[in-house]
Short mmCIF file of C-alpha atoms in Angstrom, two decimals:
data_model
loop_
_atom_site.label_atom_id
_atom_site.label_comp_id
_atom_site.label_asym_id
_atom_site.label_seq_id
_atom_site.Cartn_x
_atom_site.Cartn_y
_atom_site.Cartn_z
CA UNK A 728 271.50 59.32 -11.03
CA UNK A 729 271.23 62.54 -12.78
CA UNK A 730 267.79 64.65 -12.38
CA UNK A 731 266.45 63.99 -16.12
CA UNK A 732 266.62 60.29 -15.21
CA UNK A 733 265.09 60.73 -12.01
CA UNK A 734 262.49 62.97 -13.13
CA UNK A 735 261.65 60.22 -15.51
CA UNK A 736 261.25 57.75 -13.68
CA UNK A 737 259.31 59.24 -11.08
CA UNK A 738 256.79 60.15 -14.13
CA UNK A 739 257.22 56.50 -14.91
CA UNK A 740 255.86 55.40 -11.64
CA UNK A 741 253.19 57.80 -11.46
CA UNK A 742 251.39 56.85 -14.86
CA UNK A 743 251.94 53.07 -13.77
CA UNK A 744 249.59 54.22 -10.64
CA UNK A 745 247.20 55.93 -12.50
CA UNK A 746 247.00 53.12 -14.85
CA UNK A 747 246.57 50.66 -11.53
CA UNK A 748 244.00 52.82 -9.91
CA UNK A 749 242.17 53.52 -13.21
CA UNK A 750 241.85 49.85 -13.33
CA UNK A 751 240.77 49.47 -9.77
CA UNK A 752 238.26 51.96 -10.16
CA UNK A 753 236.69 50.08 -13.76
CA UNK A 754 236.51 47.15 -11.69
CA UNK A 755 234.91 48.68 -8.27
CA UNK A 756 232.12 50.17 -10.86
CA UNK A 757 231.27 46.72 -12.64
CA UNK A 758 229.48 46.44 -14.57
CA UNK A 759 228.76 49.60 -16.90
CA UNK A 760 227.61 48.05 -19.96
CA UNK A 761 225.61 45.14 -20.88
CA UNK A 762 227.42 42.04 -20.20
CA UNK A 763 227.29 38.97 -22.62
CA UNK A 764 226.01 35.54 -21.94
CA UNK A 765 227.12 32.82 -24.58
CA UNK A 766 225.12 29.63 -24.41
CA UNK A 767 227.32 26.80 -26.33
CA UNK A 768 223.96 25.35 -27.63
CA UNK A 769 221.70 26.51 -30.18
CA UNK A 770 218.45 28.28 -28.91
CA UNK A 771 215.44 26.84 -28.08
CA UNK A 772 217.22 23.40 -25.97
CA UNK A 773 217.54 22.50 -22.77
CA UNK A 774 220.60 24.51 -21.72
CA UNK A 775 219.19 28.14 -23.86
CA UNK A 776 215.93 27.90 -21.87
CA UNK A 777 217.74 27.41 -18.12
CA UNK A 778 220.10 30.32 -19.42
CA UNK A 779 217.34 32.67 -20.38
CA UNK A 780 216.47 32.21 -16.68
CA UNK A 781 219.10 32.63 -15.19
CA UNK A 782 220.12 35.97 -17.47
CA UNK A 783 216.73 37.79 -16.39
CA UNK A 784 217.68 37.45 -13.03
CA UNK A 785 220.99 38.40 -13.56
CA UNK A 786 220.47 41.36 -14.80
CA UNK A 787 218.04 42.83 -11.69
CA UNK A 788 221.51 41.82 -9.83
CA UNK A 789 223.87 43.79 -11.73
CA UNK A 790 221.83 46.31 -13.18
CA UNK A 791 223.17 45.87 -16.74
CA UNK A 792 221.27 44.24 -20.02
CA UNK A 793 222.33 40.33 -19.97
CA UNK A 794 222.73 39.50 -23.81
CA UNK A 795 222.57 35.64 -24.48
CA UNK A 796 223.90 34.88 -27.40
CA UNK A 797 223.98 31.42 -28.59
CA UNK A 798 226.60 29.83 -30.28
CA UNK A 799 226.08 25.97 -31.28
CA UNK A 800 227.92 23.48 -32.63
CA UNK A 801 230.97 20.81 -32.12
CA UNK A 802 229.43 19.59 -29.06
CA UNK A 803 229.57 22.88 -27.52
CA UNK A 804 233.24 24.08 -28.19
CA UNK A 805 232.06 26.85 -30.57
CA UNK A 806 230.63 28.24 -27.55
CA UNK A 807 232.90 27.72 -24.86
CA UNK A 808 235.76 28.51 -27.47
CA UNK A 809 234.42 32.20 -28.03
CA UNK A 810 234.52 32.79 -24.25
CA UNK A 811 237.78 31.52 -23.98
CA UNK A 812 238.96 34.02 -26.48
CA UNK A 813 236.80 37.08 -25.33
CA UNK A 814 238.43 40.40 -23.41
CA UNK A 815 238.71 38.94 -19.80
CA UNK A 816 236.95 41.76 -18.58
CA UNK A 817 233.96 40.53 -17.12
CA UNK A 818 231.37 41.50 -19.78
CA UNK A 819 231.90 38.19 -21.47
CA UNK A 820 230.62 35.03 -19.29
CA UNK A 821 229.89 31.38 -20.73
CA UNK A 822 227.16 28.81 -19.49
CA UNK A 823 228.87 25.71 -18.92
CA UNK A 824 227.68 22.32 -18.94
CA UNK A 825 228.79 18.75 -17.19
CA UNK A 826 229.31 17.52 -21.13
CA UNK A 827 231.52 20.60 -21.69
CA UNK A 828 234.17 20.55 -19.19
CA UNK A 829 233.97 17.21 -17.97
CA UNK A 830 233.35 15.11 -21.19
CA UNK A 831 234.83 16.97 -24.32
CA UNK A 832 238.23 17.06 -22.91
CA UNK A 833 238.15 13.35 -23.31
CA UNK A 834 237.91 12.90 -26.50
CA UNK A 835 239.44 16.17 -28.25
CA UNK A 836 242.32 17.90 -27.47
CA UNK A 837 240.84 21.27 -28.68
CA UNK A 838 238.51 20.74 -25.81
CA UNK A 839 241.22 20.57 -23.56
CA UNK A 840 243.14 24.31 -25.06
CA UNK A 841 239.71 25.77 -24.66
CA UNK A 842 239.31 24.61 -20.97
CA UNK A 843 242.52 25.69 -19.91
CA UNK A 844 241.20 29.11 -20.88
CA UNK A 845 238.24 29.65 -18.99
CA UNK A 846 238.13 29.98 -15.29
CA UNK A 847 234.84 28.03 -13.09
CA UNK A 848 233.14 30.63 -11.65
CA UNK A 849 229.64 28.91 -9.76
CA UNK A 850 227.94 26.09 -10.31
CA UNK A 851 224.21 27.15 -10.73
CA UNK A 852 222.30 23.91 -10.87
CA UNK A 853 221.88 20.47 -11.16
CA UNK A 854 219.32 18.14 -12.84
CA UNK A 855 218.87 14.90 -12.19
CA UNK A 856 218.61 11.76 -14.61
CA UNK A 857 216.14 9.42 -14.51
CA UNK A 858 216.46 5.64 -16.51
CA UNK A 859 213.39 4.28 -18.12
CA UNK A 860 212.21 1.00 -19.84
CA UNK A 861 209.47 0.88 -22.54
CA UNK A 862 206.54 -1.05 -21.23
CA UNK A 863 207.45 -3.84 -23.77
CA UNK A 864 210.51 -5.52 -21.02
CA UNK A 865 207.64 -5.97 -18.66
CA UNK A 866 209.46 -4.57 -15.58
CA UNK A 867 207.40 -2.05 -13.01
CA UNK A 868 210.43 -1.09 -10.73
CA UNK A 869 214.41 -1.53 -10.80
CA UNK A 870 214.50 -5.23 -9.03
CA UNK A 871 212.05 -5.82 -12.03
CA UNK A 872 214.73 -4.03 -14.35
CA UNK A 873 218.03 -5.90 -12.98
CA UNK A 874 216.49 -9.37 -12.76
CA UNK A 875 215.50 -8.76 -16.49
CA UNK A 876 218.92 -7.83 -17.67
CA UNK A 877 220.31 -10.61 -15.48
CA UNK A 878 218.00 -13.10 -16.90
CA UNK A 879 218.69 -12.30 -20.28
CA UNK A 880 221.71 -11.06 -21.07
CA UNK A 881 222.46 -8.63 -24.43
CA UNK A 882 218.99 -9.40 -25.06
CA UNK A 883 218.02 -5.50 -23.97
CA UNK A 884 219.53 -2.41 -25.36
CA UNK A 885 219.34 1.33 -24.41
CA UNK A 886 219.62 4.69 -26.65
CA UNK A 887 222.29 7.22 -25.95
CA UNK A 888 221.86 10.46 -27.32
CA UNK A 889 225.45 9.95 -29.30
CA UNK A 890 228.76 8.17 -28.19
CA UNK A 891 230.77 9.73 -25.79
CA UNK A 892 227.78 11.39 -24.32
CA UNK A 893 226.93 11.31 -20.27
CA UNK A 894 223.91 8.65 -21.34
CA UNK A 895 226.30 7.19 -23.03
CA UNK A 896 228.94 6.77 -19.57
CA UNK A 897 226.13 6.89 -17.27
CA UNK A 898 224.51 3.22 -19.40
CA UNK A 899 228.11 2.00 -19.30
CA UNK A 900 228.62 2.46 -15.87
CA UNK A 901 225.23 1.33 -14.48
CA UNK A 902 225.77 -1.78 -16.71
CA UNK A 903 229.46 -2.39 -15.09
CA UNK A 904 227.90 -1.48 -12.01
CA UNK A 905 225.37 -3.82 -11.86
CA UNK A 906 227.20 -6.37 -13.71
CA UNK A 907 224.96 -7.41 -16.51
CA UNK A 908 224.89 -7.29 -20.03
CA UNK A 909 223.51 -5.29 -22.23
CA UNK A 910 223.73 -3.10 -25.90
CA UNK A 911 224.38 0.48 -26.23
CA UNK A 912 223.08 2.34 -28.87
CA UNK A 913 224.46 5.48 -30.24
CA UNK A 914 222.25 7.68 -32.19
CA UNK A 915 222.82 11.13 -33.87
CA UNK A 916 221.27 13.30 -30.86
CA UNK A 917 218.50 13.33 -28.20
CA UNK A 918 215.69 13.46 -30.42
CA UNK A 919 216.14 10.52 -32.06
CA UNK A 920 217.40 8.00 -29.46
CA UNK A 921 214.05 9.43 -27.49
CA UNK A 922 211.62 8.50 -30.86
CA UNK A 923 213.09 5.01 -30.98
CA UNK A 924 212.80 4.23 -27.09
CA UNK A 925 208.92 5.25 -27.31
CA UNK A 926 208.28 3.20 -30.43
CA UNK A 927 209.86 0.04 -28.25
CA UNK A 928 212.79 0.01 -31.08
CA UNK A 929 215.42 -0.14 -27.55
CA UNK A 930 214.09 -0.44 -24.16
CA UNK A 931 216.14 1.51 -21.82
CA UNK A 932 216.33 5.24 -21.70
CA UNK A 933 218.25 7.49 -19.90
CA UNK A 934 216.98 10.96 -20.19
CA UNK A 935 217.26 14.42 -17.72
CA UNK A 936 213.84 14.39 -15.83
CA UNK A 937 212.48 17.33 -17.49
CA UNK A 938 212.65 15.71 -21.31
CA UNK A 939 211.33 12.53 -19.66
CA UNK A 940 208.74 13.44 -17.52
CA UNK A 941 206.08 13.97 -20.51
CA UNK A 942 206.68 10.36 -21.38
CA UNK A 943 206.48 8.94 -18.43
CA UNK A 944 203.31 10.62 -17.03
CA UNK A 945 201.60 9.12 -20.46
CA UNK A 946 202.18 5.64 -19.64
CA UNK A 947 205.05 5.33 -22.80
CA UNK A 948 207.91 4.96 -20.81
CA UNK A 949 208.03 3.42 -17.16
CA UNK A 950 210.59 4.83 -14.76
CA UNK A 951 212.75 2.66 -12.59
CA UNK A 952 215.53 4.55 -11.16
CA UNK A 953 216.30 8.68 -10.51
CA UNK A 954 219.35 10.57 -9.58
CA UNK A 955 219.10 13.05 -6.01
CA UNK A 956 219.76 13.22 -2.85
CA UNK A 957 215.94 12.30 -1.78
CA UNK A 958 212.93 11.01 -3.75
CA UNK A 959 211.56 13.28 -6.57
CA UNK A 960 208.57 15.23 -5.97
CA UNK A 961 207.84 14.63 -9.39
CA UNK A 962 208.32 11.15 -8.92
CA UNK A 963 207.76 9.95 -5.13
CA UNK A 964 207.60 6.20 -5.79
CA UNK A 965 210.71 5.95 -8.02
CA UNK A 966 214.00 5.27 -5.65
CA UNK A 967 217.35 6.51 -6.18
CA UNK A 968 220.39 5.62 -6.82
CA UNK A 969 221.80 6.86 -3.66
CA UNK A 970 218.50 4.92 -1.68
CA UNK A 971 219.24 1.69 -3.41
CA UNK A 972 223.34 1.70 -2.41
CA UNK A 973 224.88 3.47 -5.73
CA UNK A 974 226.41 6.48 -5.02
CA UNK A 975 228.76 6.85 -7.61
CA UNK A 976 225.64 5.90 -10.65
CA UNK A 977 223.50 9.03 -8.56
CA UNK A 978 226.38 11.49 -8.81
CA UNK A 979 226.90 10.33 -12.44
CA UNK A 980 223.13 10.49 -13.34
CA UNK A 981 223.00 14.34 -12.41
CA UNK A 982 223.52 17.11 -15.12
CA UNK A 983 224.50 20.47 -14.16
CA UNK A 984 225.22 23.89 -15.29
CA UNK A 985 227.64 26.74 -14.07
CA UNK A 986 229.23 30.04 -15.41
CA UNK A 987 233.09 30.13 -16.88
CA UNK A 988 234.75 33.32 -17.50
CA UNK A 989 237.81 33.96 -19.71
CA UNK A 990 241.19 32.83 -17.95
CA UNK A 991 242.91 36.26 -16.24
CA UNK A 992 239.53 38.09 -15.38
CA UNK A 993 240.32 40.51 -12.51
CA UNK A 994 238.96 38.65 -9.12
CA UNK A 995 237.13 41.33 -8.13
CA UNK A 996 235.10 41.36 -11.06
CA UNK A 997 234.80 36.93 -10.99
CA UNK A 998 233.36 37.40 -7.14
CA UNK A 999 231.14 40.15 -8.43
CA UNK A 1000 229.96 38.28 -10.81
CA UNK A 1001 229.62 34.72 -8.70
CA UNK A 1002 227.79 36.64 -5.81
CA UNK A 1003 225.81 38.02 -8.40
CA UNK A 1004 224.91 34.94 -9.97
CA UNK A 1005 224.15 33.07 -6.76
CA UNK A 1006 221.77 35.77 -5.40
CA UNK A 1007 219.72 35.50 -8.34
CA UNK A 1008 219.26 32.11 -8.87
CA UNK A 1009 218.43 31.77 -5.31
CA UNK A 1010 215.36 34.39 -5.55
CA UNK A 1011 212.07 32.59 -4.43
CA UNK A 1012 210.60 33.83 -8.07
CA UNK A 1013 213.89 32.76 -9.87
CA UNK A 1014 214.36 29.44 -7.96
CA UNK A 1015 210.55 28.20 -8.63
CA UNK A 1016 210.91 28.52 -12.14
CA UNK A 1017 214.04 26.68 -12.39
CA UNK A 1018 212.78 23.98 -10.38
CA UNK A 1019 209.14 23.67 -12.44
CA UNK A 1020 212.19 22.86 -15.36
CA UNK A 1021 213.37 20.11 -13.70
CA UNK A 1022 216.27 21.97 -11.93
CA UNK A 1023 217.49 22.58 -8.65
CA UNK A 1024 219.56 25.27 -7.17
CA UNK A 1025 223.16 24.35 -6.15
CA UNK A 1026 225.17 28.04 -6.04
CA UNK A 1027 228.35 26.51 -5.17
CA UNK A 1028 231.46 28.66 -5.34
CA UNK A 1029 234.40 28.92 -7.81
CA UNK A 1030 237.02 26.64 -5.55
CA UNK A 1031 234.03 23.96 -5.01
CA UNK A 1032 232.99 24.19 -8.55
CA UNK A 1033 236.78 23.99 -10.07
CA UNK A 1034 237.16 20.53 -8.13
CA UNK A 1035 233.92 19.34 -8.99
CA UNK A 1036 235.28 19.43 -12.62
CA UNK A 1037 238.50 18.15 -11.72
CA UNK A 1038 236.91 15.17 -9.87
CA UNK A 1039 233.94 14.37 -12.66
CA UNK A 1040 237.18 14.51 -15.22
CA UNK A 1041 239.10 11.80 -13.71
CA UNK A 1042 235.98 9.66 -13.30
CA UNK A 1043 234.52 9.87 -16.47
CA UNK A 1044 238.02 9.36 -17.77
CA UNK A 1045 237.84 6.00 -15.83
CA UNK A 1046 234.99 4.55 -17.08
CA UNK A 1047 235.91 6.05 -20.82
CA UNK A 1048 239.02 3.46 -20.01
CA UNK A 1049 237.27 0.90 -18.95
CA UNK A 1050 234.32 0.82 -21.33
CA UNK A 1051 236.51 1.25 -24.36
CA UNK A 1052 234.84 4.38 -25.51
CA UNK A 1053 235.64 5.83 -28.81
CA UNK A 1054 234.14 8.78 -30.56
CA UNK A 1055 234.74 8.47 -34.70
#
């Protein structure tokens, strides 16, 4: 090998190691800039107000501005598309929901590129479900509620906030479940399936306890069953799924939200990131506000959240199956 070559390729090497330790050094200094939160919903919902949470107390933990920037639409795939798609760099995270990587991959393909994009980083929280009745079936408590369905079958029906929705699986499933009959009805969003369940229009409601717990402490809608590990604080007399022998129905009643970061983001950065995340929503002050919204903590870690999703997939693709679900 003649000098020129080797003199080369020695200079070769030597930028390659520059180039690696430059790189090691960017990430041992995360973060240096403000780093970008994209909520998949529009502003002012559910998901946008537990992000806003969680973003002030991410930013004490990395010292950097936490920019939430909300990007609605197609069910959240707008969203979760645009992190797919960012720099994977670490200054780019997405809030993910139960309904984004667990339910839109069911029923569009796109949904299914995006996910393959984005890497779980933490589950943050959960929220649990709770089913109501207007007070117009008469029932006070879920024997009440099954022995009315049982009684008279496809007489009752219950709003889902669209089809293809977790209501919508979670009513299927209770009603396969329990084995009686009754009629699903899917309307164009939350807002709407909640207006027609107070006016008495349908008489079953599943709902995440903090949108439901307004209604129910006025006496319009009567609670029968929740979703958790224990009795609600919120609600102490109302059992749960798990208490009444339905595991499966209390896992499936539960919402939660986590963090996803582009596919290919250095691991030092994801754990820096996940630790960072975890800490915060764990502070007393942080923790206490999440759970006067409804939610509780969970912090899990990327490996525990990645089969969570993989798990919640295949089951809600089961009951998809079995219930004949179809999204026009």
């Amino acid at each position: 090998m003649s000098v020129a070559v080797t003199a080369f390729l020695r200079r070769v090497v030597l930028v390659a190691c520059a180039a690696v330790s430059t790189q090691a050094l960017a990430n041992a200094d995360y973060p240096v800039r403000p780093v970008k939160l994209i909520v998949p919903y529009a502003a002012g919902g559910p998901t946008d107000r537990i992000a806003r949470v969680v973003a002030d107390a991410l930013r004490d933990g990395l010292g950097q501005p936490i920019l939430v920037d909300n990007r609605g639409g197609a069910g959240g795939m707008v969203g979760s598309e645009a992190v797919a798609n960012a720099e994977p760099d670490g200054y780019t995270v997405g809030i993910a929901t139960v309904s984004t990587l667990t339910v839109n991959p069911l029923f569009n393909p796109r949904a299914i590129a995006i996910n393959r994009q984005l890497t779980p980083l933490i589950q943050l929280l959960s929220v649990p479900g709770v089913i109501s009745v207007h007070p117009s079936m008469q029932v006070k408590d879920f024997a009440g509620f099954v022995a009315a369905l049982k009684r008279s079958p496809d007489t009752y029906s219950a709003a889902v906030a669209g089809a293809g929705t977790m209501s919508h699986l979670l009513i299927e499933a209770t009603a396969h479940t329990l084995k009686v009959k009754l009629l699903t009805v899917p309307y164009q969003g939350q807002a709407s399936a909640v207006g027609d369940a107070l006016s008495g229009v349908v008489q079953i409601m599943p709902d995440q306890l903090p949108t439901a717990l307004a209604h129910i402490r006025s006496g319009k809608l009567i609670p029968v069953v929740v979703a958790g590990e224990r009795r609600l604080s919120e609600l102490p007399a109302v059992p749960t799924f798990k208490e009444l022998g339905y595991p499966d129905l209390n896992d499936l009643a539960k919402s939660w939200f986590g963090l996803v970061v582009p596919a290919g983001t250095p691991p030092a950065v994801a754990e820096r990131l996940r630790s960072a995340a975890s800490r915060a929503v764990q502070r007393p002050d942080t923790s206490a506000r999440l759970y006067a919204m409804g939610a509780r903590v969970i912090a899990s870690d990327g490996p525990a959240f990645a089969a969570l999703v993989d798990a919640q997939l295949k089951r809600n693709q089961a009951i998809v199956q079995r219930a004949n679900i179809r999204v026009d």
